[in-house]
Coordinates of C-alpha atoms and ligand atoms in Angstrom, one line a residue:
X72 CA -291.6 184.4 59.8
X73 CA -293.2 185.4 56.6
X74 CA -295.9 183.2 55.4
X75 CA -295.9 180.5 52.5
X76 CA -299.2 180.3 52.1
X77 CA -300.2 178.5 49.1
X78 CA -296.9 178.3 48.0
X79 CA -296.3 174.9 45.8
X80 CA -292.7 173.7 46.1
X81 CA -290.9 171.0 44.5
X82 CA -288.5 169.6 46.8
X83 CA -285.6 167.1 44.9
X84 CA -283.6 165.4 47.2
X85 CA -280.0 164.2 46.4
X86 CA -278.2 161.2 48.0
X87 CA -276.3 162.7 50.7
X88 CA -276.1 162.5 54.9
X89 CA -278.1 165.8 54.9
X90 CA -281.1 163.8 53.1
X91 CA -282.2 163.4 56.5
X92 CA -282.5 167.0 56.8
X93 CA -285.2 167.1 54.2
X94 CA -287.8 165.6 56.3
X95 CA -287.4 168.9 58.8
X96 CA -287.5 171.1 55.8
X97 CA -290.7 169.3 54.7
X98 CA -292.4 169.8 57.7
X99 CA -290.9 173.5 58.6
X100 CA -292.2 174.4 54.4
X101 CA -295.6 172.6 55.6
X102 CA -296.0 174.9 58.6
X103 CA -295.4 177.9 57.1
X104 CA -298.4 177.0 54.7
X105 CA -296.7 175.8 51.7
X106 CA -297.8 172.7 49.9
X107 CA -295.0 170.0 48.5
X108 CA -294.1 167.4 46.5
X109 CA -290.6 165.6 46.5
X110 CA -288.2 163.9 44.0
X111 CA -285.9 161.7 45.0
X112 CA -282.6 160.2 43.5
X113 CA -282.4 156.3 43.7
X114 CA -279.1 157.5 46.0
X115 CA -281.5 159.4 48.2
X116 CA -283.8 156.7 49.2
X117 CA -280.7 155.2 51.0
X118 CA -280.0 157.9 53.2
X119 CA -283.7 158.2 53.8
X120 CA -286.9 156.3 53.3
X121 CA -289.7 157.6 50.9
X122 CA -292.3 156.7 53.3
X123 CA -291.0 159.3 55.6
X124 CA -291.0 161.8 53.3
X125 CA -294.6 160.9 52.0
X126 CA -296.3 160.9 55.2
X127 CA -294.8 164.6 56.2
X128 CA -295.6 165.8 52.5
X129 CA -299.1 163.9 52.0
X130 CA -298.1 163.3 48.5
X131 CA -296.4 160.5 46.7
X132 CA -292.9 160.6 46.6
X133 CA -291.3 160.1 42.9
X134 CA -288.2 158.7 42.1
X135 CA -288.0 157.4 38.6
X136 CA -289.1 158.3 35.0
X137 CA -291.3 155.4 35.2
X138 CA -293.6 153.9 37.5
X139 CA -295.6 150.4 38.0
X140 CA -292.9 148.5 35.9
X141 CA -292.2 150.8 33.6
X142 CA -296.1 150.9 32.1
X143 CA -296.5 154.5 33.3
X144 CA -294.3 157.5 32.6
X145 CA -294.0 160.1 34.8
X146 CA -294.7 163.5 33.5
X147 CA -291.6 165.5 34.4
X148 CA -292.6 168.6 32.6
X149 CA -295.7 169.1 34.4
X150 CA -294.0 168.9 37.8
X151 CA -291.6 171.6 37.0
X152 CA -294.6 173.6 35.6
X153 CA -296.6 172.9 38.7
X154 CA -293.9 174.2 41.1
X155 CA -293.5 178.0 42.6
X156 CA -290.4 177.3 43.3
X157 CA -287.8 174.0 42.6
X158 CA -285.6 173.4 45.9
X159 CA -282.9 171.0 45.5
X160 CA -281.8 170.3 49.3
X161 CA -279.0 168.7 49.6
X162 CA -277.6 169.3 46.2
X163 CA -275.1 166.3 45.9
X164 CA -272.1 167.5 43.8
X165 CA -272.5 164.5 41.4
X166 CA -276.5 166.2 40.8
X167 CA -274.7 169.8 40.5
X168 CA -272.7 168.2 37.8
X169 CA -275.5 167.1 35.8
X170 CA -277.5 170.4 36.1
X171 CA -274.5 172.1 34.9
X172 CA -274.0 169.9 32.2
X173 CA -277.5 169.4 31.1
X174 CA -277.1 165.9 31.7
X175 CA -280.9 163.9 32.0
X176 CA -280.8 160.1 33.6
X177 CA -283.0 160.3 35.8
X178 CA -286.4 162.2 36.8
X179 CA -284.8 165.2 39.3
X180 CA -282.5 165.9 36.3
X181 CA -285.4 166.0 33.7
X182 CA -287.4 167.9 36.0
X183 CA -284.2 170.3 36.1
X184 CA -284.3 171.0 32.7
X185 CA -287.8 171.4 31.7
X186 CA -288.7 173.5 35.2
X187 CA -289.6 177.4 34.3
X188 CA -289.9 178.2 37.9
X189 CA -287.1 179.7 40.2
X190 CA -284.3 177.3 41.5
X191 CA -283.1 176.9 44.5
X192 CA -280.2 174.5 45.0
X193 CA -279.1 174.1 48.7
X194 CA -275.2 172.2 48.5
X195 CA -274.2 169.5 50.6
X196 CA -270.9 167.5 50.0
X197 CA -267.4 167.2 51.6
X198 CA -264.9 169.9 51.9
X199 CA -262.7 168.8 49.1
X200 CA -265.2 168.0 46.7
X201 CA -266.7 171.5 47.7
X202 CA -263.3 172.8 46.6
X203 CA -262.9 170.9 43.8
X204 CA -262.2 173.2 40.4
X205 CA -264.7 170.7 38.9
X206 CA -267.5 171.6 41.7
X207 CA -266.7 175.8 41.6
X208 CA -267.1 175.8 37.7
X209 CA -270.1 173.9 38.2
X210 CA -271.8 176.4 40.5
X211 CA -270.4 179.3 38.4
X212 CA -272.9 177.6 35.6
X213 CA -275.8 177.3 37.4
X214 CA -275.4 180.9 38.7
X215 CA -275.1 181.7 35.1
X216 CA -278.4 180.2 34.7
X217 CA -280.1 182.3 37.1
X218 CA -280.3 179.4 39.7
X219 CA -279.8 180.7 43.3
X220 CA -277.5 178.9 45.1
X221 CA -276.9 179.1 48.7
X222 CA -274.1 178.9 50.9
X223 CA -272.7 175.8 52.3
X224 CA -272.1 176.0 56.1
X225 CA -268.7 175.3 57.9
X226 CA -269.2 171.8 60.5
X227 CA -268.4 168.4 60.9
X228 CA -268.7 166.6 57.8
X229 CA -269.8 163.3 57.1
X230 CA -266.3 162.3 56.6
X231 CA -265.5 163.0 59.9
X232 CA -263.6 166.2 59.0
X233 CA -264.6 169.4 60.0
X234 CA -264.3 171.8 57.0
X235 CA -267.1 173.8 54.6
X236 CA -269.4 171.7 52.5
X237 CA -272.3 171.2 55.7
X238 CA -275.9 171.9 53.8
X239 CA -277.2 175.1 55.2
X240 CA -279.6 174.3 58.5
X241 CA -283.5 173.9 57.1
X242 CA -284.6 177.1 59.4
X243 CA -282.3 178.6 57.2
X244 CA -283.2 177.8 54.0
X245 CA -287.1 178.3 54.8
X246 CA -286.1 181.6 56.3
X247 CA -284.3 182.8 52.4
X248 CA -287.5 180.9 50.5
X249 CA -289.8 183.2 52.5
X250 CA -287.4 186.2 51.9
X251 CA -287.3 185.5 48.3
X252 CA -291.1 185.1 47.9
X253 CA -291.7 188.2 50.6
X254 CA -289.2 190.8 49.4
X255 CA -290.4 194.1 47.4
X256 CA -288.3 196.0 44.9
X257 CA -289.1 199.5 47.3
X258 CA -285.1 199.9 47.3
X259 CA -284.8 200.0 43.7
X260 CA -282.2 202.9 42.6
X261 CA -281.0 203.2 46.2
X262 CA -277.6 203.3 46.9
X263 CA -276.8 201.5 50.3
X264 CA -273.5 201.2 51.9
X265 CA -273.1 199.0 54.7
X266 CA -270.2 197.9 56.7
X267 CA -269.8 194.2 58.7
X268 CA -267.4 192.7 60.6
X269 CA -264.7 192.9 63.1
X270 CA -261.9 195.2 62.9
X271 CA -258.3 193.6 63.6
X272 CA -255.5 196.0 65.3
X273 CA -251.8 195.1 64.5
X274 CA -249.7 194.7 67.7
X275 CA -246.5 193.1 65.7
X276 CA -246.6 191.3 62.7
X277 CA -248.0 187.9 64.1
X278 CA -250.4 189.6 66.9
X279 CA -253.6 192.1 66.9
X280 CA -256.2 193.2 68.6
X281 CA -259.9 191.8 67.4
X282 CA -263.2 190.9 68.6
X283 CA -266.1 188.2 68.0
X284 CA -268.1 189.6 65.3
X285 CA -268.9 187.5 62.8
X286 CA -270.0 189.6 60.1
X287 CA -273.5 187.6 60.1
X288 CA -275.7 190.5 60.9
X289 CA -273.9 192.8 58.6
X290 CA -273.9 190.4 55.0
X291 CA -277.8 189.3 55.9
X292 CA -278.8 193.0 55.8
X293 CA -276.7 193.3 52.6
X294 CA -278.5 190.3 50.7
X295 CA -282.0 191.7 52.2
X296 CA -281.1 195.4 50.6
X297 CA -280.3 193.6 47.2
X298 CA -283.3 191.5 47.5
X299 CA -285.2 194.9 47.5
X300 CA -283.7 196.0 44.7
X301 CA -280.8 198.4 46.3
X302 CA -277.4 198.9 44.8
X303 CA -275.2 197.8 47.9
X304 CA -271.4 198.4 49.0
X305 CA -270.1 196.2 51.6
X306 CA -267.3 197.1 53.0
X307 CA -266.0 194.2 55.2
X308 CA -263.5 193.0 58.0
X309 CA -261.6 189.8 58.3
X310 CA -264.7 187.6 58.2
X311 CA -265.6 183.7 57.5
X312 CA -268.8 184.1 55.2
X313 CA -268.9 184.4 51.2
X314 CA -269.8 187.5 49.8
X315 CA -273.2 187.9 48.6
X316 CA -274.5 187.8 45.3
X317 CA -275.0 190.8 43.0
X318 CA -273.0 193.0 45.3
X319 CA -272.5 196.6 43.5
X320 CA -269.2 196.9 44.9
X321 CA -267.1 194.7 47.7
X322 CA -264.4 196.5 49.6
X323 CA -262.4 194.6 52.0
X324 CA -260.3 196.0 55.1
X325 CA -258.5 195.0 58.0
X326 CA -258.1 198.1 60.7
X327 CA -260.4 200.7 62.0
X328 CA -258.2 203.4 60.0
X329 CA -259.0 201.4 56.7
X330 CA -262.9 201.2 57.3
X331 CA -262.7 205.0 58.5
X332 CA -261.0 206.0 55.1
X333 CA -263.2 203.3 52.9
X334 CA -266.3 204.5 54.4
X335 CA -266.0 208.5 54.6
X336 CA -265.4 207.9 50.8
X337 CA -268.1 205.9 49.8
X338 CA -270.4 207.9 52.1
X339 CA -271.2 210.9 50.1
X340 CA -272.9 208.7 47.1
X341 CA -274.9 206.6 49.7
X342 CA -278.5 207.3 50.3
X343 CA -278.7 204.9 53.1
X344 CA -275.3 203.6 55.6
X345 CA -275.7 201.1 57.8
X346 CA -273.1 200.8 60.1
X347 CA -273.0 197.0 61.4
X348 CA -269.1 196.7 61.5
X349 CA -267.8 196.0 65.1
X350 CA -265.3 198.8 65.3
X351 CA -262.2 198.4 67.2
X352 CA -262.6 201.3 70.1
X353 CA -259.1 201.4 70.7
X354 CA -255.6 200.6 68.6
X355 CA -252.2 199.9 69.9
X356 CA -250.0 203.5 69.6
X357 CA -247.2 201.5 68.0
X358 CA -247.2 198.3 65.9
X359 CA -243.9 196.5 66.3
X360 CA -242.3 195.7 62.9
X361 CA -240.9 192.6 64.4
X362 CA -242.7 189.7 66.2
X363 CA -242.5 190.7 70.1
X364 CA -240.1 188.3 72.0
X365 CA -241.6 187.0 75.5
X366 CA -239.0 188.7 77.3
X367 CA -240.6 190.9 80.4
X368 CA -243.1 189.0 82.8
X369 CA -245.5 191.8 82.6
X370 CA -246.1 192.9 79.4
X371 CA -248.0 196.5 78.3
X372 CA -249.7 197.4 75.5
X373 CA -250.2 201.5 75.2
X374 CA -253.5 202.0 73.1
X375 CA -255.0 205.1 71.5
X376 CA -258.6 205.9 70.6
X377 CA -259.9 204.7 66.8
X378 CA -262.0 207.7 65.0
X379 CA -265.3 206.9 65.7
X380 CA -266.7 206.2 62.1
X381 CA -270.0 206.9 63.0
X382 CA -269.6 210.3 65.1
X383 CA -267.9 211.7 61.8
X384 CA -270.6 210.4 58.9
X385 CA -273.4 211.8 61.5
X386 CA -271.2 215.4 61.3
X387 CA -271.3 214.9 57.0
X388 CA -275.2 214.1 56.8
X389 CA -277.1 215.5 54.4
X390 CA -281.0 215.9 54.4
X391 CA -281.5 213.3 51.9
X392 CA -279.3 210.4 53.7
X393 CA -280.4 208.2 56.2
X394 CA -277.8 206.7 58.8
X395 CA -278.2 203.7 60.8
X396 CA -276.5 202.7 63.7
X397 CA -275.7 199.5 65.9
X398 CA -275.4 200.0 69.8
X399 CA -274.0 196.7 71.6
X400 CA -274.9 196.6 75.3
X401 CA -274.6 194.6 78.3
X402 CA -276.1 197.3 81.0
X403 CA -278.2 200.2 80.6
X404 CA -279.5 199.4 77.4
X405 CA -282.1 201.1 76.1
X406 CA -280.8 204.1 77.5
X407 CA -277.1 203.7 76.2
X408 CA -278.5 203.1 72.7
X409 CA -280.6 206.4 72.7
X410 CA -277.9 208.4 73.8
X411 CA -276.0 207.0 70.6
X412 CA -279.0 207.7 68.3
X413 CA -279.1 211.5 69.6
X414 CA -274.9 212.2 70.2
X415 CA -274.4 210.3 66.7
X416 CA -276.8 211.9 64.6
X417 CA -278.4 208.8 63.6
X418 CA -281.6 208.1 62.0
X419 CA -282.4 204.6 63.4
X420 CA -280.1 202.5 66.2
X421 CA -280.3 198.7 66.4
X422 CA -279.9 197.8 70.0
X423 CA -278.5 194.4 70.5
X424 CA -278.1 193.3 74.2
X425 CA -275.5 190.6 74.9
X426 CA -277.6 189.7 77.9
X427 CA -279.9 188.1 75.5
X428 CA -279.9 184.2 75.0
X429 CA -279.2 183.6 71.0
X430 CA -278.2 187.2 70.5
X431 CA -275.1 189.0 69.7
X432 CA -272.1 187.5 67.8
X433 CA -271.4 184.2 66.3
X434 CA -274.8 182.7 66.6
X435 CA -277.4 182.7 63.7
X436 CA -280.1 184.3 65.3
X437 CA -280.3 187.8 67.0
X438 CA -283.1 189.7 69.1
X439 CA -282.8 193.3 68.8
X440 CA -285.2 196.9 69.5
X441 CA -284.7 199.2 66.8
X442 CA -284.9 202.9 67.7
X443 CA -286.5 205.6 65.4
X444 CA -285.0 209.5 66.1
X445 CA -288.9 210.2 66.1
X446 CA -288.9 208.4 69.1
X447 CA -290.7 204.7 68.1
X448 CA -289.2 201.8 69.3
X449 CA -290.1 198.5 67.9
X450 CA -288.6 195.0 69.6
X451 CA -288.0 192.3 67.2
X452 CA -288.2 188.8 68.7
X453 CA -285.1 186.1 69.0
X454 CA -285.2 185.2 65.1
X455 CA -282.9 184.1 62.4
X456 CA -280.5 187.0 61.3
X457 CA -281.8 186.9 57.8
X458 CA -285.1 187.7 59.1
X459 CA -284.7 189.9 61.3
X460 CA -282.3 191.8 58.5
X461 CA -285.8 191.5 56.2
X462 CA -287.4 193.1 59.3
X463 CA -285.0 195.5 59.5
X464 CA -285.0 196.4 56.1
X465 CA -288.8 196.8 56.3
X466 CA -288.4 199.7 58.8
X467 CA -285.8 201.5 56.9
X468 CA -288.0 201.5 53.7
X469 CA -291.5 202.7 55.5
X470 CA -288.8 205.3 57.2
X471 CA -287.9 206.0 53.6
X472 CA -291.4 206.6 52.4
X473 CA -293.0 207.9 55.4
Ligands
CTP610 N1 -268.8 202.6 65.5 C1 -267.5 203.4 64.5 N2 -266.6 203.8 65.1 C2 -266.3 203.6 66.0 C3 -266.5 202.6 67.2 C4 -268.2 202.1 66.7 O1 -268.3 204.0 63.5 N3 -264.7 203.6 66.4 C5 -270.0 202.6 65.2 C6 -270.5 201.0 65.3 O2 -269.9 200.6 64.1 C7 -272.0 201.2 65.5 C8 -271.7 202.0 66.6 O3 -270.6 202.8 66.2 O4 -273.2 201.0 64.9 C9 -272.0 201.9 68.1 O5 -270.9 200.7 68.5 P1 -270.5 200.5 70.2 O6 -269.4 199.6 69.7 O7 -272.2 199.9 70.7 O8 -270.5 201.8 70.6 P2 -269.3 202.8 71.0 O9 -269.7 204.3 70.0 O10 -267.8 202.3 70.2 O11 -269.3 203.2 72.1 P3 -269.1 202.2 73.7 O12 -267.8 201.3 73.4 O13 -268.5 203.2 74.5 O14 -270.3 201.6 74.1

C-alpha cells in the first residue's frame, strides 16, 4: 500500500453500529504514517468510547463545540484548516442530511461547513434508509459539493437484515485514501476502454449460462484510470456494484455478442483497451422463446463458440494503441498466459490464478502477475483489488511513457 506519511487526517465518527470500525481505521491510518485527530458526535459515543479512540489516535477526541463546562470554545475552523483530508466514517443518514442542508448543530457539522480540505464520506445505514429518496438526494447534493462519497457494501446490517448499507471495510477505505493521495494525472487526455463483469447467455427466457465474475477488478481499474485523469468508457456485464463516478460513458451489456458489438465500436477511438470481462466462450446454439419444461430425464444443450473479442481487437490494433487482456488459469498458468499474450497480439496480460487463496472471482483481494510483450514479468502480492488496479495502471503508464 502506498504510504500516508505526513498526511493529517481528521476522522469524523457518527452514531452507527459501524462506529466500532473507526478504531480499526485509526490503527490502519497510523500504520500508514498518517496523523489522526478524531471528532465524534454525541451518538457515536454510545457505540464506541472516546477513550478507545483517543488512545489509538494519541490525540484528544473532540465532541462538543465547547469544553470544560462551556468555558472554552473548540476552534472548528482551525480543525478544518489543519486537515489534509476530512474523512467521515461511518457517516450516518442523519449527519449526511445535515451536511447536505448546511445544518450546523454540533462540532462535526461545524467543522464540515468550515473545512477547506477534501471531504471523503463513507456512509453506513440500514438498506431502507439508504434507498430512501431523501438520502439519495442528500448524497447527490454532497457529490455536487465535490465531496467524495464512497459506496456502501452489501451484507448483514445492524437490523439483522441483509442488504445494501454496510460501511465499506476499513482496509478498503484506507486503500482509497492512499490512492487519492498517490494518484498522478499521467493519463490525462487518454481514452480508455474497459470491459468488466460476466456475460449471460440465454437458454430460455428464465435461464442463462453465466460465470462467477463480480466485475470488481474491472471496476477498480476504471476508478484507478479516472483518478489518473483518463476518459473512461466502461462496458459492463450484469454486476452488483455501483458505476464509478466521473465515467465518460457506461454501456451495459448482457451477452458476449452484445459485448463484441459494443467493444469493437468503441475500440477504434481508444488509446488503451483493457478486457477484464469474463466472456462466455460458448453460447446456446438456440435460445428457446418459451420456458423449457422439465419433461426429459436428461437434457442436452448444444453450444457454439462465441467470438474471441480480444483476438479480434488484437487483429485491428494500431501502433499507437495498447491492448491489455486477462488470463484466468488453473494449470500451466504462466505458459498459458504467455501464449494468450502472443496469440491475441496483446501488449500486457494480467495472469490470475484461481489456485491462489484470496485471488480471482468475487473476492475483494487479488494476486496477479503482469506479463509484458517485451518479456518483463511483475508479480504483485495479494492486495485489495483497488490497490492491484492502481499498480496495474502504474505499469500501463510506464509502458505508455517508455
Ligand atoms: N476474452 C474475449 N472473448 C472471449 C473470451 C475471452 O475477449 N470470447 C478475453 C477475456 O476478456 C480475457 C482474455 O480474453 O481478457 C482471456 O480470457 P480467458 O478466459 O482467460 O481465456 P480464453 O481466451 O477464453 O481461453 P481459455 O478459456 O481456453 O483459457
